[in-house]
């Protein structure tokens, strides 16, 4: 079989690249080692975690805020089996949707482990060991990532678990220790805390979501403690985590070097993800990985073999589904002779806790470090009528703008529906809007987005109206 392009890996990078290649008239093959398409994001990442976040949020609201809304419930209880079952159904529908899209775009899907025999030959080894070889003009590596771990941590997938197992628990833990205060740990921690689990987070750094603007981590820490009873242990270095009977035992050194021990019925290890290239046969095509295991690519996302490209979690940059998708489109269009463009500064980052956290552009810390003259404007949700109506008054929107030109340089928000609201900031920054441009645009009342307008008014000449 001869293809113009073969894509290895069917996550958001791979399947989107396949669709764009097919749209551009290239004969396209997609190789996936698992039975279902969609990769980490659809099967064990973005979609199932959001499904459980939504279910647990409904429960938490029913238990804690319905009464204030004047809604009385009796005998409220969690049916975890049903909750996980609904999540699995959402995953199934979404994966089936990818099958449909592959058929619609006449993309040949091959199930099995893909590995390079040479630069133009991909061997596919099916689950039963049967192998086939396909010939290809070009290839895209989109093999994604897997959960990573630390020395001393023994993941047994029963008591010491990764995000994959946390999406399929059969009981609500009484206590859950989370190693790592980043996005995945806080999202899955929120799911179980809302269902009644006591959650403790052990973090090596001195703040949550440490790569985002510091103000966001601080506010998120305050709210998670207040609303869900999270406990945080910062500047703690985990030395070991092991399963002992029906418990997980975690040992760490605190900031003073004293050993502390934690015991819980589960320990979720969420210390990041590592690029995945196992079994890919990179050695047969001379493609190198860097010291963090990421495939090295140039600005066109080409590997050292010019007909082979790499995208998504397996290369440098934010490990995000929408980043992988943009790169998939970028590579497909480059192959077709177009001149696409990705503005990496404008890839938004989101944490789907409640309140949600979302950001785009430079953080205040980055602007300070670069010595750039900037101004800030903030607006708290407690001053928003819409937020008061829905009782979602925690958080704020913070806008950073160039001191001279007023161009928006970064937007950082924590609050209701921040994940959706950040799109306005992305559009504004792509078109290089000034804070005053946004401040002068009509925002429907009452909406959460008015807080973006107010923060822009505050950044323009400190002229926010409602505070
Ligand atoms: C719990 C969790 C929640 C997340 N939530 C979000 C979120 O809300 N928003 C967001 O943007 N990102 C989120 N992410 C991250 C997101 O899932 C990844 O950034 C995204 O899936 C990366 O896409 P990808 O296409 O690069 O790789 P992947 O989605 O990892 O897909 C790679 C695919 O390649 C296949 N593969 C690997 N090697 C081979 C081989 N040799 N042959 C054949 N097939 C192979 C794998 O089986 C897999 O299907 C989350 C991740 C996790 C774990």
Short mmCIF file of C-alpha atoms and ligand atoms in Angstrom, two decimals:
data_model
loop_
_atom_site.label_atom_id
_atom_site.label_comp_id
_atom_site.label_asym_id
_atom_site.label_seq_id
_atom_site.Cartn_x
_atom_site.Cartn_y
_atom_site.Cartn_z
CA UNK A 1 0.00 0.00 0.00
CA UNK A 2 1.41 3.43 -0.95
CA UNK A 3 0.39 6.65 0.84
CA UNK A 4 1.31 10.32 0.47
CA UNK A 5 1.26 10.70 4.27
CA UNK A 6 1.23 8.25 7.17
CA UNK A 7 0.45 9.55 10.62
CA UNK A 8 1.42 7.52 13.67
CA UNK A 9 -0.84 8.24 16.65
CA UNK A 10 -4.53 9.20 16.58
CA UNK A 11 -4.70 11.79 19.40
CA UNK A 12 -5.82 15.38 18.74
CA UNK A 13 -2.54 16.01 16.93
CA UNK A 14 -2.70 12.93 14.72
CA UNK A 15 -6.37 12.74 13.79
CA UNK A 16 -6.62 16.47 13.07
CA UNK A 17 -3.47 16.27 10.91
CA UNK A 18 -5.03 13.33 9.07
CA UNK A 19 -8.25 15.24 8.34
CA UNK A 20 -6.38 18.32 7.10
CA UNK A 21 -4.08 16.17 4.92
CA UNK A 22 -7.13 14.47 3.40
CA UNK A 23 -8.85 17.84 2.86
CA UNK A 24 -5.75 18.93 0.94
CA UNK A 25 -6.02 15.91 -1.36
CA UNK A 26 -3.26 13.74 0.13
CA UNK A 27 -3.77 9.97 0.34
CA UNK A 28 -3.58 9.49 4.08
CA UNK A 29 -3.08 6.62 6.52
CA UNK A 30 -3.53 6.82 10.30
CA UNK A 31 -1.86 4.22 12.53
CA UNK A 32 -3.09 3.69 16.12
CA UNK A 33 -1.93 1.01 18.50
CA UNK A 34 -5.10 1.00 20.63
CA UNK A 35 -8.53 -0.19 19.49
CA UNK A 36 -10.09 3.25 19.87
CA UNK A 37 -9.03 6.47 18.17
CA UNK A 38 -8.60 9.82 19.92
CA UNK A 39 -5.44 9.28 21.96
CA UNK A 40 -4.90 10.44 25.51
CA UNK A 41 -7.25 13.40 25.19
CA UNK A 42 -10.38 11.52 24.21
CA UNK A 43 -9.79 8.24 26.04
CA UNK A 44 -8.02 9.08 29.31
CA UNK A 45 -7.52 12.86 29.34
CA UNK A 46 -9.45 15.99 28.47
CA UNK A 47 -12.86 14.47 27.77
CA UNK A 48 -13.28 11.92 30.61
CA UNK A 49 -11.83 14.36 33.15
CA UNK A 50 -14.26 17.07 32.07
CA UNK A 51 -17.16 14.60 32.18
CA UNK A 52 -16.33 13.74 35.80
CA UNK A 53 -15.68 17.38 36.67
CA UNK A 54 -19.17 18.24 35.45
CA UNK A 55 -20.86 15.36 37.30
CA UNK A 56 -19.06 16.08 40.55
CA UNK A 57 -19.81 19.80 40.24
CA UNK A 58 -23.53 19.00 39.97
CA UNK A 59 -23.31 16.88 43.11
CA UNK A 60 -21.35 19.50 45.01
CA UNK A 61 -23.82 22.21 44.08
CA UNK A 62 -26.76 20.02 45.01
CA UNK A 63 -25.16 19.37 48.39
CA UNK A 64 -23.91 22.87 49.14
CA UNK A 65 -25.61 25.60 47.13
CA UNK A 66 -29.06 24.33 46.11
CA UNK A 67 -30.42 25.13 49.56
CA UNK A 68 -29.44 28.79 49.16
CA UNK A 69 -31.13 28.81 45.75
CA UNK A 70 -34.30 27.56 47.45
CA UNK A 71 -34.11 24.01 46.17
CA UNK A 72 -34.53 21.33 48.79
CA UNK A 73 -33.28 17.80 48.26
CA UNK A 74 -33.58 14.72 50.43
CA UNK A 75 -31.35 11.64 50.56
CA UNK A 76 -28.75 13.01 48.19
CA UNK A 77 -26.04 10.47 47.46
CA UNK A 78 -23.30 9.69 44.98
CA UNK A 79 -23.70 6.76 42.60
CA UNK A 80 -20.08 6.50 41.46
CA UNK A 81 -20.75 3.52 39.19
CA UNK A 82 -23.32 5.53 37.25
CA UNK A 83 -21.05 8.59 37.21
CA UNK A 84 -18.12 6.63 35.80
CA UNK A 85 -20.49 4.84 33.40
CA UNK A 86 -21.77 8.15 32.03
CA UNK A 87 -18.19 9.32 31.60
CA UNK A 88 -17.36 6.16 29.65
CA UNK A 89 -20.40 6.67 27.42
CA UNK A 90 -19.27 10.25 26.65
CA UNK A 91 -15.81 8.89 25.78
CA UNK A 92 -17.34 6.21 23.54
CA UNK A 93 -19.51 8.71 21.65
CA UNK A 94 -16.55 11.01 21.14
CA UNK A 95 -14.26 8.20 19.91
CA UNK A 96 -17.01 6.91 17.60
CA UNK A 97 -17.18 10.45 16.23
CA UNK A 98 -13.53 10.20 15.20
CA UNK A 99 -14.22 6.89 13.39
CA UNK A 100 -16.97 8.68 11.46
CA UNK A 101 -14.64 11.57 10.57
CA UNK A 102 -11.99 9.16 9.31
CA UNK A 103 -14.51 7.45 7.04
CA UNK A 104 -15.96 10.75 5.86
CA UNK A 105 -12.48 11.96 4.87
CA UNK A 106 -11.50 8.59 3.30
CA UNK A 107 -8.57 8.12 5.65
CA UNK A 108 -7.29 4.53 5.98
CA UNK A 109 -7.05 3.58 9.66
CA UNK A 110 -4.58 0.81 10.60
CA UNK A 111 -4.73 -0.55 14.15
CA UNK A 112 -1.39 -1.75 15.54
CA UNK A 113 1.96 -0.46 16.75
CA UNK A 114 3.59 1.66 14.06
CA UNK A 115 7.35 1.59 13.68
CA UNK A 116 9.73 2.90 11.06
CA UNK A 117 11.55 0.30 8.98
CA UNK A 118 13.12 3.15 6.98
CA UNK A 119 12.18 6.73 6.09
CA UNK A 120 9.49 5.58 3.64
CA UNK A 121 8.29 2.34 5.21
CA UNK A 122 6.12 1.89 8.31
CA UNK A 123 5.58 -1.54 9.81
CA UNK A 124 2.30 -2.11 11.66
CA UNK A 125 2.23 -4.85 14.28
CA UNK A 126 -1.33 -5.78 15.24
CA UNK A 127 -2.35 -7.05 18.68
CA UNK A 128 -2.19 -10.66 17.46
CA UNK A 129 1.40 -10.16 16.26
CA UNK A 130 0.48 -9.99 12.55
CA UNK A 131 2.56 -7.43 10.66
CA UNK A 132 1.93 -5.38 7.53
CA UNK A 133 4.14 -2.80 5.86
CA UNK A 134 2.99 0.35 4.16
CA UNK A 135 4.97 2.73 1.95
CA UNK A 136 4.70 6.46 2.49
CA UNK A 137 6.10 9.62 0.93
CA UNK A 138 5.90 11.57 4.17
CA UNK A 139 5.13 10.76 7.81
CA UNK A 140 3.96 12.57 10.92
CA UNK A 141 4.86 11.29 14.37
CA UNK A 142 2.03 12.12 16.79
CA UNK A 143 2.64 9.50 19.47
CA UNK A 144 1.92 11.80 22.42
CA UNK A 145 2.90 11.21 26.02
CA UNK A 146 2.46 8.95 29.06
CA UNK A 147 2.32 9.81 32.79
CA UNK A 148 5.79 10.25 34.27
CA UNK A 149 6.94 9.44 37.77
CA UNK A 150 9.75 10.09 40.26
CA UNK A 151 12.38 7.82 41.82
CA UNK A 152 10.96 5.99 44.85
CA UNK A 153 7.37 6.11 43.61
CA UNK A 154 6.01 2.66 42.86
CA UNK A 155 2.89 2.99 40.75
CA UNK A 156 0.93 -0.25 41.30
CA UNK A 157 -2.18 1.24 39.58
CA UNK A 158 -4.32 0.10 42.54
CA UNK A 159 -3.37 2.33 45.46
CA UNK A 160 -0.58 4.41 43.94
CA UNK A 161 -2.26 5.50 40.72
CA UNK A 162 -1.97 7.80 37.70
CA UNK A 163 -4.67 9.96 36.14
CA UNK A 164 -5.75 7.00 34.00
CA UNK A 165 -6.78 4.92 37.04
CA UNK A 166 -8.20 8.00 38.84
CA UNK A 167 -10.76 8.24 36.02
CA UNK A 168 -12.04 4.75 36.81
CA UNK A 169 -12.16 4.36 40.60
CA UNK A 170 -14.82 2.05 41.98
CA UNK A 171 -15.20 3.87 45.30
CA UNK A 172 -15.00 7.44 46.51
CA UNK A 173 -11.72 7.57 48.46
CA UNK A 174 -11.88 8.69 52.08
CA UNK A 175 -8.48 10.27 51.72
CA UNK A 176 -6.49 11.04 48.58
CA UNK A 177 -2.92 12.29 48.53
CA UNK A 178 -1.93 13.98 45.30
CA UNK A 179 1.72 14.32 44.39
CA UNK A 180 2.00 17.44 42.21
CA UNK A 181 -0.02 20.67 42.35
CA UNK A 182 -0.37 21.09 38.59
CA UNK A 183 -3.39 21.03 36.31
CA UNK A 184 -4.18 17.30 36.22
CA UNK A 185 -3.78 16.79 39.98
CA UNK A 186 -5.98 19.75 40.86
CA UNK A 187 -8.69 18.79 38.37
CA UNK A 188 -8.94 15.18 39.51
CA UNK A 189 -8.49 16.23 43.13
CA UNK A 190 -11.47 18.55 42.68
CA UNK A 191 -13.59 15.69 41.31
CA UNK A 192 -13.10 13.58 44.44
CA UNK A 193 -13.07 16.46 46.94
CA UNK A 194 -16.51 17.45 45.63
CA UNK A 195 -17.70 13.89 46.23
CA UNK A 196 -16.48 14.01 49.83
CA UNK A 197 -12.83 12.89 49.72
CA UNK A 198 -10.29 14.60 51.97
CA UNK A 199 -7.61 15.77 49.53
CA UNK A 200 -4.02 16.61 50.39
CA UNK A 201 -1.65 18.02 47.77
CA UNK A 202 2.12 17.66 48.09
CA UNK A 203 4.02 20.09 45.85
CA UNK A 204 7.78 20.55 45.41
CA UNK A 205 7.46 24.25 44.45
CA UNK A 206 6.06 26.99 46.70
CA UNK A 207 2.80 27.51 44.78
CA UNK A 208 0.12 25.79 42.72
CA UNK A 209 0.11 25.78 38.88
CA UNK A 210 3.60 27.31 39.12
CA UNK A 211 4.04 28.04 35.39
CA UNK A 212 1.03 30.36 35.32
CA UNK A 213 0.84 33.95 36.63
CA UNK A 214 1.48 33.78 40.37
CA UNK A 215 -1.75 35.60 41.23
CA UNK A 216 -3.80 32.74 39.76
CA UNK A 217 -2.18 29.98 41.85
CA UNK A 218 -2.61 32.06 45.00
CA UNK A 219 -6.32 32.63 44.43
CA UNK A 220 -6.92 29.02 43.38
CA UNK A 221 -5.21 27.80 46.55
CA UNK A 222 -7.42 30.07 48.68
CA UNK A 223 -10.64 28.96 46.99
CA UNK A 224 -9.87 25.21 46.93
CA UNK A 225 -9.08 25.36 50.63
CA UNK A 226 -12.22 27.36 51.42
CA UNK A 227 -14.75 25.49 49.29
CA UNK A 228 -13.37 21.94 49.13
CA UNK A 229 -11.13 21.70 52.21
CA UNK A 230 -7.96 20.97 50.21
CA UNK A 231 -4.77 20.84 52.30
CA UNK A 232 -1.50 21.89 50.70
CA UNK A 233 2.04 20.91 51.55
CA UNK A 234 4.44 23.11 49.60
CA UNK A 235 8.22 22.81 49.31
CA UNK A 236 7.92 19.12 50.07
CA UNK A 237 10.16 16.68 48.25
CA UNK A 238 8.52 13.26 47.86
CA UNK A 239 10.99 10.42 48.46
CA UNK A 240 8.70 7.43 48.17
CA UNK A 241 5.12 6.36 47.59
CA UNK A 242 4.20 2.71 47.93
CA UNK A 243 1.08 0.61 48.32
CA UNK A 244 0.72 -1.15 51.66
CA UNK A 245 -2.38 -3.34 51.83
CA UNK A 246 -5.40 -1.10 51.27
CA UNK A 247 -3.41 2.10 51.72
CA UNK A 248 -0.78 4.23 50.05
CA UNK A 249 2.12 5.47 52.16
CA UNK A 250 4.02 8.53 51.04
CA UNK A 251 7.23 9.86 52.54
CA UNK A 252 8.56 13.34 51.86
CA UNK A 253 11.07 15.84 53.21
CA UNK A 254 9.52 19.15 54.24
CA UNK A 255 11.16 22.53 53.57
CA UNK A 256 13.38 22.10 56.63
CA UNK A 257 14.52 18.62 55.59
CA UNK A 258 12.40 16.78 58.18
CA UNK A 259 10.78 13.56 57.02
CA UNK A 260 6.98 13.56 57.01
CA UNK A 261 4.71 10.61 56.31
CA UNK A 262 1.27 10.65 54.68
CA UNK A 263 -1.18 7.79 54.55
CA UNK A 264 -4.29 7.66 52.40
CA UNK A 265 -6.42 5.07 50.70
CA UNK A 266 -5.14 6.32 47.31
CA UNK A 267 -2.16 8.33 46.09
CA UNK A 268 -2.48 10.05 42.73
CA UNK A 269 0.87 10.67 41.06
CA UNK A 270 0.54 13.71 38.78
CA UNK A 271 4.04 15.01 38.33
CA UNK A 272 3.84 15.58 34.60
CA UNK A 273 3.97 13.55 31.44
CA UNK A 274 6.82 12.20 29.33
CA UNK A 275 6.97 12.13 25.54
CA UNK A 276 6.24 8.64 24.22
CA UNK A 277 8.44 7.15 21.49
CA UNK A 278 8.74 3.52 22.67
CA UNK A 279 8.80 0.96 19.85
CA UNK A 280 8.70 3.65 17.15
CA UNK A 281 12.02 2.60 15.60
CA UNK A 282 13.48 6.12 15.60
CA UNK A 283 16.93 4.53 15.41
CA UNK A 284 16.08 3.19 11.95
CA UNK A 285 15.51 6.69 10.57
CA UNK A 286 18.21 8.53 12.53
CA UNK A 287 15.71 10.82 14.31
CA UNK A 288 16.97 12.16 17.64
CA UNK A 289 15.30 12.99 20.94
CA UNK A 290 16.51 15.69 23.35
CA UNK A 291 17.52 15.22 27.01
CA UNK A 292 13.81 15.15 28.00
CA UNK A 293 12.93 12.49 25.45
CA UNK A 294 11.20 14.93 23.07
CA UNK A 295 11.64 14.49 19.33
CA UNK A 296 13.79 17.33 17.99
CA UNK A 297 12.14 19.41 15.26
CA UNK A 298 12.95 22.62 13.34
CA UNK A 299 10.61 25.61 12.92
CA UNK A 300 8.66 23.68 10.27
CA UNK A 301 8.21 20.81 12.80
CA UNK A 302 10.44 18.65 10.58
CA UNK A 303 12.67 16.07 12.24
CA UNK A 304 16.25 15.46 11.09
CA UNK A 305 14.68 13.22 8.40
CA UNK A 306 13.15 15.92 6.14
CA UNK A 307 10.13 13.84 5.03
CA UNK A 308 9.20 13.06 8.67
CA UNK A 309 7.49 15.60 10.92
CA UNK A 310 6.51 15.46 14.61
CA UNK A 311 3.72 17.24 16.49
CA UNK A 312 1.93 17.45 19.84
CA UNK A 313 3.06 16.15 23.22
CA UNK A 314 5.99 14.24 21.70
CA UNK A 315 7.80 17.52 20.84
CA UNK A 316 8.66 20.63 22.85
CA UNK A 317 6.03 23.07 24.09
CA UNK A 318 2.87 22.97 26.18
CA UNK A 319 1.31 19.50 26.46
CA UNK A 320 -2.16 20.59 25.40
CA UNK A 321 -4.67 19.13 23.00
CA UNK A 322 -5.30 22.39 21.14
CA UNK A 323 -1.55 22.95 20.69
CA UNK A 324 -1.30 19.46 19.15
CA UNK A 325 -4.26 20.25 16.86
CA UNK A 326 -2.74 23.51 15.63
CA UNK A 327 0.49 21.70 14.89
CA UNK A 328 -1.39 18.98 13.00
CA UNK A 329 -2.97 21.56 10.71
CA UNK A 330 0.34 23.44 10.40
CA UNK A 331 2.25 20.36 9.23
CA UNK A 332 -0.47 19.24 6.80
CA UNK A 333 -0.56 22.69 5.20
CA UNK A 334 3.25 22.92 5.09
CA UNK A 335 3.39 19.57 3.30
CA UNK A 336 0.86 20.85 0.77
CA UNK A 337 3.13 23.82 0.01
CA UNK A 338 1.19 26.41 2.01
CA UNK A 339 2.78 28.88 4.44
CA UNK A 340 0.88 28.37 7.73
CA UNK A 341 1.70 30.07 11.03
CA UNK A 342 1.30 29.31 14.74
CA UNK A 343 1.63 32.02 17.38
CA UNK A 344 2.75 29.94 20.35
CA UNK A 345 2.40 32.91 22.73
CA UNK A 346 -1.33 32.84 22.07
CA UNK A 347 -2.03 29.22 22.96
CA UNK A 348 -4.27 29.56 26.00
CA UNK A 349 -3.77 27.49 29.15
CA UNK A 350 -6.80 26.36 31.15
CA UNK A 351 -7.43 24.59 34.46
CA UNK A 352 -10.97 23.19 34.74
CA UNK A 353 -11.32 23.51 38.48
CA UNK A 354 -14.14 25.63 39.87
CA UNK A 355 -13.50 28.49 39.63
CA UNK A 356 -11.83 27.84 36.30
CA UNK A 357 -8.41 29.29 35.59
CA UNK A 358 -7.40 30.51 32.14
CA UNK A 359 -4.58 32.55 30.74
CA UNK A 360 -2.94 33.70 27.53
CA UNK A 361 0.16 35.74 26.74
CA UNK A 362 2.89 36.88 29.09
CA UNK A 363 2.64 36.51 32.86
CA UNK A 364 3.45 39.45 35.11
CA UNK A 365 6.59 37.60 36.24
CA UNK A 366 7.77 37.23 32.62
CA UNK A 367 7.21 40.93 31.88
CA UNK A 368 9.13 41.93 35.02
CA UNK A 369 11.99 39.63 34.11
CA UNK A 370 12.12 41.01 30.57
CA UNK A 371 12.17 44.57 31.99
CA UNK A 372 9.13 45.51 29.90
CA UNK A 373 7.13 48.57 31.00
CA UNK A 374 3.56 47.43 31.57
CA UNK A 375 0.38 48.38 33.40
CA UNK A 376 -2.26 46.17 34.98
CA UNK A 377 -6.01 46.30 35.33
CA UNK A 378 -7.99 43.90 37.49
CA UNK A 379 -11.64 43.31 38.11
CA UNK A 380 -13.00 40.97 40.80
CA UNK A 381 -16.00 38.74 40.08
CA UNK A 382 -17.58 39.81 43.36
CA UNK A 383 -18.34 43.12 41.63
CA UNK A 384 -20.08 41.37 38.71
CA UNK A 385 -23.89 41.21 38.77
CA UNK A 386 -23.87 38.01 36.72
CA UNK A 387 -21.45 36.35 39.13
CA UNK A 388 -23.57 37.38 42.13
CA UNK A 389 -26.68 35.97 40.45
CA UNK A 390 -25.00 32.58 40.09
CA UNK A 391 -23.11 32.77 43.42
CA UNK A 392 -19.75 32.48 41.65
CA UNK A 393 -18.03 35.50 43.11
CA UNK A 394 -14.52 34.10 43.68
CA UNK A 395 -11.72 35.17 41.37
CA UNK A 396 -10.82 38.04 39.07
CA UNK A 397 -9.69 39.03 35.59
CA UNK A 398 -6.24 40.61 35.29
CA UNK A 399 -5.13 42.35 32.11
CA UNK A 400 -1.53 43.31 31.43
CA UNK A 401 -0.93 45.97 28.77
CA UNK A 402 2.09 47.78 27.37
CA UNK A 403 2.64 50.99 29.31
CA UNK A 404 3.18 53.15 26.21
CA UNK A 405 1.07 51.55 23.48
CA UNK A 406 -1.71 49.99 25.62
CA UNK A 407 -1.36 46.74 23.59
CA UNK A 408 -2.64 43.76 25.60
CA UNK A 409 0.31 41.56 26.56
CA UNK A 410 -1.35 39.01 28.79
CA UNK A 411 -4.74 38.12 30.27
CA UNK A 412 -5.03 35.98 33.41
CA UNK A 413 -8.37 35.02 34.85
CA UNK A 414 -9.79 32.83 37.55
CA UNK A 415 -13.54 32.68 37.81
CA UNK A 416 -16.76 31.23 36.42
CA UNK A 417 -16.46 30.07 32.79
CA UNK A 418 -12.93 31.46 32.47
CA UNK A 419 -12.13 28.54 30.13
CA UNK A 420 -14.60 29.91 27.59
CA UNK A 421 -13.98 33.59 28.31
CA UNK A 422 -10.26 33.39 27.51
CA UNK A 423 -11.17 33.12 23.80
CA UNK A 424 -11.94 36.85 23.76
CA UNK A 425 -8.44 37.59 25.02
CA UNK A 426 -6.90 35.31 22.37
CA UNK A 427 -8.78 37.09 19.59
CA UNK A 428 -7.88 40.49 21.02
CA UNK A 429 -4.20 39.62 21.22
CA UNK A 430 -4.07 37.96 17.78
CA UNK A 431 -5.34 41.24 16.34
CA UNK A 432 -2.99 43.17 18.65
CA UNK A 433 -5.83 45.04 20.35
CA UNK A 434 -5.16 47.66 22.99
CA UNK A 435 -6.85 47.41 26.37
CA UNK A 436 -8.93 50.45 25.37
CA UNK A 437 -10.14 48.67 22.19
CA UNK A 438 -11.77 45.98 24.34
CA UNK A 439 -12.91 48.52 26.92
CA UNK A 440 -14.86 50.36 24.20
CA UNK A 441 -16.64 47.26 22.88
CA UNK A 442 -20.14 46.47 24.08
CA UNK A 443 -20.31 43.32 26.21
CA UNK A 444 -23.76 41.87 26.82
CA UNK A 445 -25.21 42.52 30.26
CA UNK A 446 -25.28 40.65 32.52
CA UNK A 447 -22.46 38.30 31.48
CA UNK A 448 -19.23 37.11 33.03
CA UNK A 449 -17.42 38.65 30.03
CA UNK A 450 -18.19 42.14 31.34
CA UNK A 451 -15.41 41.46 33.84
CA UNK A 452 -12.95 41.31 30.93
CA UNK A 453 -14.21 44.68 29.70
CA UNK A 454 -13.95 46.14 33.21
CA UNK A 455 -10.40 44.81 33.66
CA UNK A 456 -9.50 46.44 30.32
CA UNK A 457 -11.09 49.70 31.50
CA UNK A 458 -9.00 49.42 34.67
CA UNK A 459 -5.86 48.82 32.60
CA UNK A 460 -6.57 51.71 30.23
CA UNK A 461 -6.69 54.64 32.62
CA UNK A 462 -7.89 53.08 35.81
CA UNK A 463 -11.47 53.80 34.79
CA UNK A 464 -13.36 50.61 35.66
CA UNK A 465 -17.00 51.55 36.13
CA UNK A 466 -18.39 49.00 38.56
CA UNK A 467 -15.76 49.09 41.28
C1 LIG B 1 -6.15 13.60 32.83
C2 LIG B 1 -5.76 14.51 31.68
C3 LIG B 1 -6.51 15.62 31.41
C4 LIG B 1 -6.17 16.46 30.36
N1 LIG B 1 -6.96 17.54 30.11
C5 LIG B 1 -6.64 18.36 29.11
C6 LIG B 1 -7.47 19.47 28.80
O1 LIG B 1 -8.51 19.69 29.44
N2 LIG B 1 -7.12 20.28 27.77
C7 LIG B 1 -5.99 20.06 27.04
O2 LIG B 1 -5.70 20.84 26.11
N3 LIG B 1 -5.19 19.02 27.29
C8 LIG B 1 -5.49 18.16 28.30
N4 LIG B 1 -4.70 17.07 28.54
C9 LIG B 1 -3.51 16.87 27.68
C10 LIG B 1 -3.90 16.27 26.34
O3 LIG B 1 -4.55 15.04 26.54
C11 LIG B 1 -2.66 16.07 25.48
O4 LIG B 1 -1.96 17.29 25.37
C12 LIG B 1 -3.05 15.59 24.08
O5 LIG B 1 -3.75 14.39 24.13
C13 LIG B 1 -1.80 15.43 23.21
O6 LIG B 1 -2.19 15.01 21.95
P1 LIG B 1 -1.23 14.18 21.01
O7 LIG B 1 -1.98 14.00 19.74
O8 LIG B 1 0.10 14.81 20.95
O9 LIG B 1 -0.99 12.77 21.74
P2 LIG B 1 -1.95 11.72 22.45
O10 LIG B 1 -3.31 12.24 22.67
O11 LIG B 1 -1.19 11.22 23.62
O12 LIG B 1 -2.10 10.56 21.37
C14 LIG B 1 -1.04 9.78 20.98
C15 LIG B 1 -1.58 8.49 20.36
O13 LIG B 1 -0.52 7.80 19.73
C16 LIG B 1 -0.67 6.41 19.95
N5 LIG B 1 0.64 5.79 19.76
C17 LIG B 1 1.77 5.99 20.47
N6 LIG B 1 2.80 5.29 19.94
C18 LIG B 1 2.29 4.63 18.88
C19 LIG B 1 2.85 3.75 17.92
N7 LIG B 1 4.16 3.47 17.90
N8 LIG B 1 2.04 3.22 16.99
C20 LIG B 1 0.72 3.54 16.94
N9 LIG B 1 0.14 4.38 17.81
C21 LIG B 1 0.92 4.93 18.77
C22 LIG B 1 -1.17 6.34 21.37
O14 LIG B 1 -1.79 5.10 21.62
C23 LIG B 1 -2.15 7.53 21.39
O15 LIG B 1 -3.43 7.11 21.00
C24 LIG B 1 -5.03 16.19 29.57
C25 LIG B 1 -4.26 15.06 29.83
C26 LIG B 1 -4.63 14.21 30.87
C27 LIG B 1 -3.80 13.00 31.12
#
